[in-house]
Coordinates of C-alpha atoms and ligand atoms in Angstrom, one line a residue:
M1269 CA -20.4 42.1 -4.1
F1270 CA -21.1 44.1 -7.2
S1271 CA -20.7 42.6 -10.6
S1272 CA -19.1 44.5 -13.4
I1273 CA -22.5 44.7 -15.2
I1274 CA -24.0 46.4 -12.2
I1275 CA -21.0 48.7 -11.8
S1276 CA -21.4 49.8 -15.4
K1277 CA -25.1 50.5 -14.8
F1278 CA -24.1 52.6 -11.7
K1279 CA -21.7 54.6 -14.0
T1280 CA -24.5 55.6 -16.3
T1281 CA -27.2 56.3 -13.7
P1282 CA -27.5 59.8 -12.3
T1283 CA -26.1 59.9 -8.8
P1284 CA -26.8 59.8 -5.9
F1285 CA -29.3 56.9 -5.7
Y1286 CA -30.2 53.9 -3.6
Y1287 CA -29.5 50.5 -5.0
Y1288 CA -31.4 47.6 -3.6
D1289 CA -30.3 44.0 -4.1
V1290 CA -33.6 42.1 -4.2
E1291 CA -31.9 38.7 -4.0
V1292 CA -30.2 39.6 -0.7
L1293 CA -33.5 40.8 0.6
K1294 CA -35.2 37.5 -0.4
Q1295 CA -32.4 35.3 1.0
T1296 CA -32.7 37.3 4.3
L1297 CA -36.4 36.8 4.4
S1298 CA -36.2 33.1 3.7
K1299 CA -33.8 32.5 6.5
L1300 CA -35.8 34.7 8.9
K1301 CA -39.0 32.8 8.1
A1302 CA -37.3 29.4 8.4
E1303 CA -35.8 30.2 11.8
S1304 CA -38.9 31.9 13.3
D1305 CA -41.3 29.3 12.0
K1306 CA -39.3 26.6 13.9
Y1307 CA -40.9 28.0 17.1
G1308 CA -44.2 29.4 15.7
F1309 CA -43.0 33.0 16.3
I1310 CA -44.8 35.8 14.5
V1311 CA -42.7 38.5 12.8
H1312 CA -43.8 42.0 12.0
Y1313 CA -41.6 44.2 9.8
A1314 CA -40.9 47.6 11.2
L1315 CA -41.8 49.9 8.3
K1316 CA -39.8 52.7 9.8
A1317 CA -36.6 51.0 8.6
N1318 CA -37.6 51.2 4.9
A1319 CA -41.0 51.8 3.5
N1320 CA -40.5 51.5 -0.3
N1321 CA -43.5 49.9 -2.0
K1322 CA -41.4 47.3 -3.8
I1323 CA -39.6 46.3 -0.6
L1324 CA -42.8 46.1 1.3
N1325 CA -44.4 44.0 -1.3
I1326 CA -41.5 41.5 -1.2
I1327 CA -41.6 41.4 2.6
K1328 CA -45.4 40.9 2.6
S1329 CA -45.0 38.0 0.2
F1330 CA -43.1 36.1 2.9
A1331 CA -46.3 36.3 5.2
I1332 CA -44.8 38.8 7.5
G1333 CA -46.9 41.4 9.4
A1334 CA -46.3 45.2 9.7
D1335 CA -45.1 47.2 12.7
C1336 CA -46.1 50.9 12.3
V1337 CA -45.3 54.0 14.3
S1338 CA -47.5 56.6 12.5
G1339 CA -50.8 56.9 10.9
N1340 CA -49.2 57.1 7.5
E1341 CA -47.2 53.9 8.1
V1342 CA -50.5 52.2 9.0
K1343 CA -52.0 53.6 5.8
K1344 CA -49.0 52.4 3.8
A1345 CA -49.3 48.9 5.3
V1346 CA -53.0 48.8 4.5
E1347 CA -52.4 50.1 0.9
C1348 CA -49.7 47.5 0.4
K1349 CA -52.3 44.9 1.5
F1350 CA -50.8 43.7 4.7
K1351 CA -53.7 42.1 6.4
P1352 CA -55.2 44.4 9.1
E1353 CA -55.0 41.5 11.6
H1354 CA -51.2 41.5 11.0
I1355 CA -50.7 45.2 11.7
V1356 CA -49.5 46.6 15.0
F1357 CA -49.3 50.3 15.8
A1358 CA -46.8 51.7 18.4
G1359 CA -45.5 55.1 19.2
V1360 CA -45.6 57.5 22.2
G1361 CA -47.5 60.2 20.4
K1362 CA -50.4 58.8 18.4
N1363 CA -52.8 61.6 17.5
D1364 CA -56.5 61.3 17.3
A1365 CA -56.7 61.1 13.5
E1366 CA -54.1 58.3 13.5
I1367 CA -56.0 56.4 16.1
N1368 CA -59.2 56.8 14.3
Y1369 CA -57.7 55.5 11.0
A1370 CA -56.4 52.4 12.8
L1371 CA -59.7 51.8 14.5
D1372 CA -61.5 52.1 11.2
H1373 CA -59.2 49.4 9.8
S1374 CA -59.5 47.1 12.8
I1375 CA -55.8 46.6 13.1
F1376 CA -54.5 43.7 15.2
C1377 CA -53.2 45.8 18.1
F1378 CA -52.3 49.3 19.5
N1379 CA -49.1 49.1 21.5
C1380 CA -50.0 51.7 24.2
E1381 CA -47.4 53.7 26.0
S1382 CA -49.2 55.7 28.7
L1383 CA -52.4 55.8 30.8
Q1384 CA -53.6 58.9 29.1
E1385 CA -53.2 57.2 25.7
L1386 CA -55.4 54.3 26.9
E1387 CA -58.0 56.8 27.9
V1388 CA -58.0 58.5 24.5
I1389 CA -58.1 55.3 22.5
N1390 CA -61.0 54.1 24.7
T1391 CA -62.9 57.4 24.2
L1392 CA -62.4 57.2 20.4
A1393 CA -63.4 53.6 20.3
V1394 CA -66.6 54.3 22.3
T1395 CA -67.6 56.9 19.6
K1396 CA -67.1 54.4 16.9
N1397 CA -68.7 51.6 18.9
K1398 CA -65.6 49.5 18.4
I1399 CA -63.4 47.4 20.7
A1400 CA -59.7 48.3 20.3
H1401 CA -57.2 45.6 20.9
I1402 CA -54.4 46.9 23.0
A1403 CA -51.0 45.7 24.3
L1404 CA -49.3 47.5 27.1
R1405 CA -45.8 48.7 26.1
I1406 CA -43.9 48.2 29.3
N1407 CA -40.5 49.8 29.8
P1408 CA -38.5 46.8 31.1
N1409 CA -35.6 48.9 32.3
V1410 CA -33.1 46.7 30.5
N1411 CA -29.9 48.1 29.0
A1412 CA -29.5 47.4 25.3
N1413 CA -25.8 48.4 25.3
T1414 CA -26.2 50.4 22.0
H1415 CA -25.9 54.0 21.0
K1416 CA -27.7 56.3 23.5
Y1417 CA -30.0 57.7 20.8
I1418 CA -31.4 54.3 19.9
T1419 CA -31.7 52.9 23.5
T1420 CA -35.4 52.8 24.4
G1421 CA -35.9 50.4 27.3
L1422 CA -34.5 52.3 30.2
E1423 CA -36.6 54.3 32.7
E1424 CA -35.0 57.5 31.6
N1425 CA -36.3 57.0 28.0
K1426 CA -39.7 58.4 27.0
F1427 CA -41.0 55.0 25.8
G1428 CA -43.5 52.7 27.5
I1429 CA -45.3 52.4 30.8
N1430 CA -42.9 52.1 33.8
L1431 CA -43.1 49.1 36.1
W1432 CA -44.2 51.2 39.0
E1433 CA -47.2 52.5 37.1
L1434 CA -48.6 49.0 36.4
D1435 CA -51.1 48.9 39.3
A1436 CA -52.7 52.2 38.3
V1437 CA -52.9 51.2 34.6
V1438 CA -54.5 47.8 35.3
D1439 CA -57.0 49.4 37.7
A1440 CA -57.9 52.0 35.0
L1441 CA -58.3 49.3 32.3
N1442 CA -61.2 47.9 34.2
G1443 CA -63.1 51.1 33.5
F1444 CA -62.2 51.2 29.8
K1445 CA -64.9 49.1 28.4
N1446 CA -63.9 49.5 24.7
L1447 CA -60.4 48.3 25.2
K1448 CA -59.4 44.6 25.2
L1449 CA -56.0 43.8 26.6
I1450 CA -54.5 41.2 24.4
G1451 CA -50.8 41.5 25.0
L1452 CA -47.6 43.0 26.5
H1453 CA -45.1 44.8 24.4
F1454 CA -41.4 45.5 24.9
H1455 CA -38.6 47.0 22.8
I1456 CA -35.3 47.8 24.3
G1457 CA -33.4 49.5 21.5
S1458 CA -31.9 49.0 18.1
Q1459 CA -28.6 47.8 16.5
I1460 CA -28.1 45.4 19.4
T1461 CA -25.2 43.1 18.8
D1462 CA -24.7 41.8 22.4
L1463 CA -27.4 39.1 22.4
N1464 CA -27.1 39.0 26.3
S1465 CA -29.3 42.1 26.2
F1466 CA -32.1 40.0 24.7
K1467 CA -31.5 37.3 27.4
S1468 CA -31.9 40.0 30.0
L1469 CA -35.1 41.1 28.3
C1470 CA -36.5 37.6 28.4
L1471 CA -35.8 37.2 32.1
R1472 CA -37.5 40.6 32.8
V1473 CA -40.5 39.6 30.7
N1474 CA -40.8 36.4 32.8
E1475 CA -40.9 38.4 36.0
I1476 CA -43.5 40.8 34.6
Q1477 CA -45.6 37.9 33.4
T1478 CA -45.6 36.5 36.9
W1479 CA -46.9 39.9 38.1
F1480 CA -49.8 39.6 35.6
I1481 CA -50.6 36.0 36.6
N1482 CA -50.6 37.0 40.3
H1483 CA -53.2 39.6 39.3
K1484 CA -55.2 36.9 37.4
I1485 CA -54.8 38.7 34.1
N1486 CA -54.5 36.4 31.1
I1487 CA -52.0 37.6 28.4
E1488 CA -52.3 36.0 25.0
N1489 CA -49.5 37.8 23.2
I1490 CA -46.0 38.7 24.1
N1491 CA -44.3 41.2 21.7
V1492 CA -40.6 41.5 22.3
G1493 CA -40.0 44.2 19.7
G1494 CA -37.0 44.4 17.4
G1495 CA -33.5 45.5 17.6
L1496 CA -31.3 42.7 16.2
G1497 CA -28.2 44.4 14.9
V1498 CA -26.3 43.8 11.6
D1499 CA -22.6 43.8 10.7
Y1500 CA -21.8 47.2 9.3
Y1501 CA -18.1 46.4 9.1
E1502 CA -18.2 43.1 7.0
P1503 CA -21.4 43.3 5.0
D1504 CA -20.3 40.7 2.5
T1505 CA -19.1 38.1 5.1
N1506 CA -22.1 38.5 7.4
R1507 CA -24.9 39.4 4.9
I1508 CA -27.6 37.6 6.8
P1509 CA -28.0 38.2 10.5
D1510 CA -27.8 35.2 12.8
F1511 CA -31.5 34.6 13.1
A1512 CA -31.0 31.0 14.3
T1513 CA -29.2 32.1 17.5
Y1514 CA -31.5 35.1 18.0
F1515 CA -34.8 33.2 17.9
K1516 CA -33.4 30.2 19.8
L1517 CA -32.5 32.5 22.6
F1518 CA -36.1 33.6 23.0
H1519 CA -37.3 30.0 22.7
D1520 CA -34.8 29.0 25.5
F1521 CA -35.3 31.9 27.9
L1522 CA -38.9 33.1 27.6
E1523 CA -41.3 31.2 29.9
L1524 CA -44.5 31.0 27.9
R1525 CA -48.0 30.1 29.2
P1526 CA -50.1 27.7 27.2
N1527 CA -51.2 29.0 23.9
Q1528 CA -49.2 32.2 24.3
K1529 CA -47.9 33.7 21.0
V1530 CA -44.6 35.5 20.6
H1531 CA -44.3 38.5 18.3
F1532 CA -41.2 40.3 17.0
E1533 CA -40.8 43.6 15.3
L1534 CA -37.7 43.5 13.2
G1535 CA -36.6 46.3 10.9
R1536 CA -32.9 46.7 10.4
A1537 CA -32.1 43.0 10.4
I1538 CA -34.4 42.6 7.4
T1539 CA -33.5 45.4 5.1
A1540 CA -30.1 46.9 6.1
Q1541 CA -27.8 44.7 4.0
C1542 CA -29.8 44.8 0.8
G1543 CA -29.4 48.6 0.3
T1544 CA -26.4 50.7 -0.8
L1545 CA -26.2 54.4 -1.4
I1546 CA -24.3 55.0 -4.6
S1547 CA -22.6 58.3 -5.1
K1548 CA -20.0 59.9 -7.3
V1549 CA -16.8 61.8 -6.3
L1550 CA -17.3 65.5 -7.2
Y1551 CA -13.9 66.8 -6.0
I1552 CA -10.7 65.7 -4.4
K1553 CA -9.3 68.4 -2.2
K1554 CA -6.1 68.6 -0.1
G1555 CA -6.6 69.2 3.6
V1556 CA -4.0 69.8 6.3
N1557 CA -3.6 66.2 7.4
T1558 CA -5.8 64.4 5.0
N1559 CA -7.4 64.6 1.6
F1560 CA -11.1 65.2 1.2
A1561 CA -13.2 63.2 -1.2
I1562 CA -16.3 65.3 -1.7
L1563 CA -19.2 63.2 -2.8
D1564 CA -22.5 64.2 -4.4
A1565 CA -24.4 62.4 -1.6
G1566 CA -24.5 63.8 1.9
M1567 CA -26.2 63.7 5.2
T1568 CA -29.4 64.5 3.3
E1569 CA -29.4 61.1 1.7
L1570 CA -27.8 59.1 4.6
M1571 CA -28.1 60.8 8.0
R1572 CA -26.9 58.0 10.2
P1573 CA -23.2 59.0 10.3
A1574 CA -24.0 62.7 11.2
L1575 CA -26.7 61.8 13.7
Y1576 CA -25.2 58.7 15.5
Q1577 CA -21.6 58.8 14.4
A1578 CA -22.6 55.5 12.7
Y1579 CA -20.1 53.6 10.6
H1580 CA -21.0 52.6 7.0
K1581 CA -18.4 50.8 4.9
I1582 CA -17.2 53.0 2.1
E1583 CA -15.9 51.4 -1.2
N1584 CA -14.5 52.9 -4.4
L1585 CA -16.2 50.8 -7.1
S1586 CA -14.3 52.5 -9.9
N1587 CA -11.0 51.5 -8.6
Q1588 CA -11.3 48.3 -6.7
Q1589 CA -8.1 46.6 -7.9
L1590 CA -5.8 48.7 -5.8
T1591 CA -6.3 47.0 -2.4
T1592 CA -2.9 46.5 -0.8
N1593 CA -2.2 48.9 2.1
N1594 CA 0.7 50.6 0.5
Q1595 CA -1.4 51.6 -2.5
Q1596 CA -4.1 53.1 -0.3
L1597 CA -4.5 56.7 0.7
K1598 CA -6.5 58.2 3.5
Y1599 CA -9.5 60.4 2.8
D1600 CA -12.1 62.2 4.8
V1601 CA -15.2 61.2 2.8
V1602 CA -17.7 64.1 3.0
G1603 CA -20.9 65.3 1.4
P1604 CA -21.8 68.6 -0.2
I1605 CA -24.1 69.9 2.6
C1606 CA -23.2 73.1 4.5
E1607 CA -22.6 71.4 7.8
S1608 CA -19.3 70.0 9.3
S1609 CA -21.1 67.0 10.5
D1610 CA -21.8 66.1 6.9
C1611 CA -19.0 63.5 6.9
F1612 CA -19.3 59.8 6.1
G1613 CA -15.9 58.8 7.5
K1614 CA -12.6 60.3 8.6
A1615 CA -9.2 58.9 7.5
V1616 CA -10.9 56.2 5.4
N1617 CA -8.4 54.0 3.5
L1618 CA -9.2 54.0 -0.2
P1619 CA -7.3 53.4 -3.4
E1620 CA -6.2 56.6 -5.1
T1621 CA -9.6 58.3 -5.8
F1622 CA -10.5 60.6 -8.6
R1623 CA -13.3 63.0 -9.7
G1624 CA -16.1 60.8 -11.2
D1625 CA -15.3 57.6 -9.3
I1626 CA -18.3 55.7 -8.0
I1627 CA -18.5 55.3 -4.3
A1628 CA -20.7 52.8 -2.4
L1629 CA -21.9 53.4 1.1
R1630 CA -22.8 49.9 2.3
T1631 CA -25.5 48.6 4.6
A1632 CA -27.8 51.5 3.9
G1633 CA -31.1 49.6 3.3
A1634 CA -32.4 50.4 6.8
Y1635 CA -32.8 53.9 8.2
G1636 CA -31.2 55.3 5.0
E1637 CA -33.6 56.4 2.4
V1638 CA -36.5 56.8 4.9
M1639 CA -34.5 59.3 6.9
S1640 CA -33.5 61.4 4.0
S1641 CA -34.4 65.1 3.9
A1642 CA -34.7 68.0 1.6
Y1643 CA -32.3 70.2 3.6
N1644 CA -30.4 72.7 1.3
L1645 CA -33.4 72.1 -1.0
R1646 CA -31.8 68.9 -2.2
D1647 CA -33.6 66.6 -4.6
R1648 CA -34.7 63.2 -3.2
A1649 CA -32.4 60.4 -4.3
K1650 CA -34.2 57.8 -6.4
A1651 CA -34.1 54.0 -5.9
I1652 CA -33.1 51.3 -8.4
Y1653 CA -33.5 47.6 -7.9
S1654 CA -31.3 44.7 -8.9
D1655 CA -34.1 42.9 -10.8
E1656 CA -34.9 45.9 -12.9
I1657 CA -31.3 46.3 -14.3
Ligands
LLP2592 N1 -40.2 48.3 17.4 C1 -40.2 49.5 18.0 C2 -41.1 49.8 19.0 C3 -39.2 50.4 17.6 O1 -39.1 51.6 18.2 C4 -38.2 50.0 16.6 C5 -37.2 50.9 16.2 C6 -38.3 48.7 16.0 C7 -39.4 47.9 16.5 C8 -37.4 48.2 15.0 O2 -36.1 48.2 15.4 P1 -34.9 47.5 14.6 O3 -35.3 46.0 14.5 O4 -34.9 48.1 13.2 O5 -33.7 47.8 15.3 N2 -32.8 55.5 13.1 C9 -32.0 54.6 14.0 C10 -32.8 53.5 14.5 C11 -34.1 53.9 15.2 C12 -34.9 52.7 15.7 C13 -36.2 53.2 16.2 N3 -37.1 52.1 16.6 C14 -30.8 54.2 13.2 O6 -30.6 54.6 12.1 O7 -29.9 53.5 13.8

């Protein structure tokens, strides 16, 4: 995956840092566009996955919209020149300043998650004499079969309006004169690899649509959220997610009304495979049953393993030639942070590893750099890009 020129660049760049392969990102976007365009589907990129300016600019150049979950994300999307009519704004806890900013920029749609939120957006829109376009985020009660921290579409989760609340919400909407209902929004979770979960979502959306039709409410837009998973185990073999099967599934199972548009909010599937966290081995230390490889990157740079026990493939780029099993040793690959959970992998097979070796943590382009923190007063890792080397 990494050429010798790139590896020598890694050796002379201060670690840790994020490396982004711009070509991988562009290939992913081309495939995404080709497959979604087949059905006229509209894709919004979930900024929460990675909000680097350079990455956003590339994504925008493929005529993709923006999915935001905070006022600052909306601001970032506006600054990066995503068209306001291509920006959606979700989130269970939008504050007044964030709503006002989005109203001022006449974004495409607020994905609303509670009755009280509808009331607040209406009140703020009245003050500005604006009509806010809204979609109801409905909790479809569909299991995404993913990690419990990234499951969102079950009634026990905090997200969305529950099905049993719909009557009350629709009644209230009649009184909210500065809101225009333009769509329904769903999102069941993230890193979904069992595509049957999306089929279940489609079937549930069809039932919910029938409810709206029976209530004589016309819905122009159906937003099915994001969540398509990526292959953390074989990033080189499966570099680009199977967008063809994914979009076809929605085409096959969603029952659309005439002129209805379908929207998606993909994050991870777009940016995960283009990013790698590059780190250096600081120390090798003997443990009781294993060796520790102590890196100069930790949970502060890549929090997913500590937070979700997530797997990221770990490669020693300085010593790649030793690959047969009998030449490999087992290492607990850990970071320098004062927390036992600061561990990237236990009993990881690596060739014999030494102080100064370059270690790659793969598939880190989504929910990596954006989730980094300054805990232990750590410096923020910088980003470098393949086309600037
Ligand atoms: N739309 C909504 C409403 C969302 O909540 C999310 C992600 C997305 C779209 C984009 O989902 P994606 O296509 O990226 O799966 N930090 C976690 C992931 C949290 C996802 C939160 N919501 C992780 O590192 O796995």
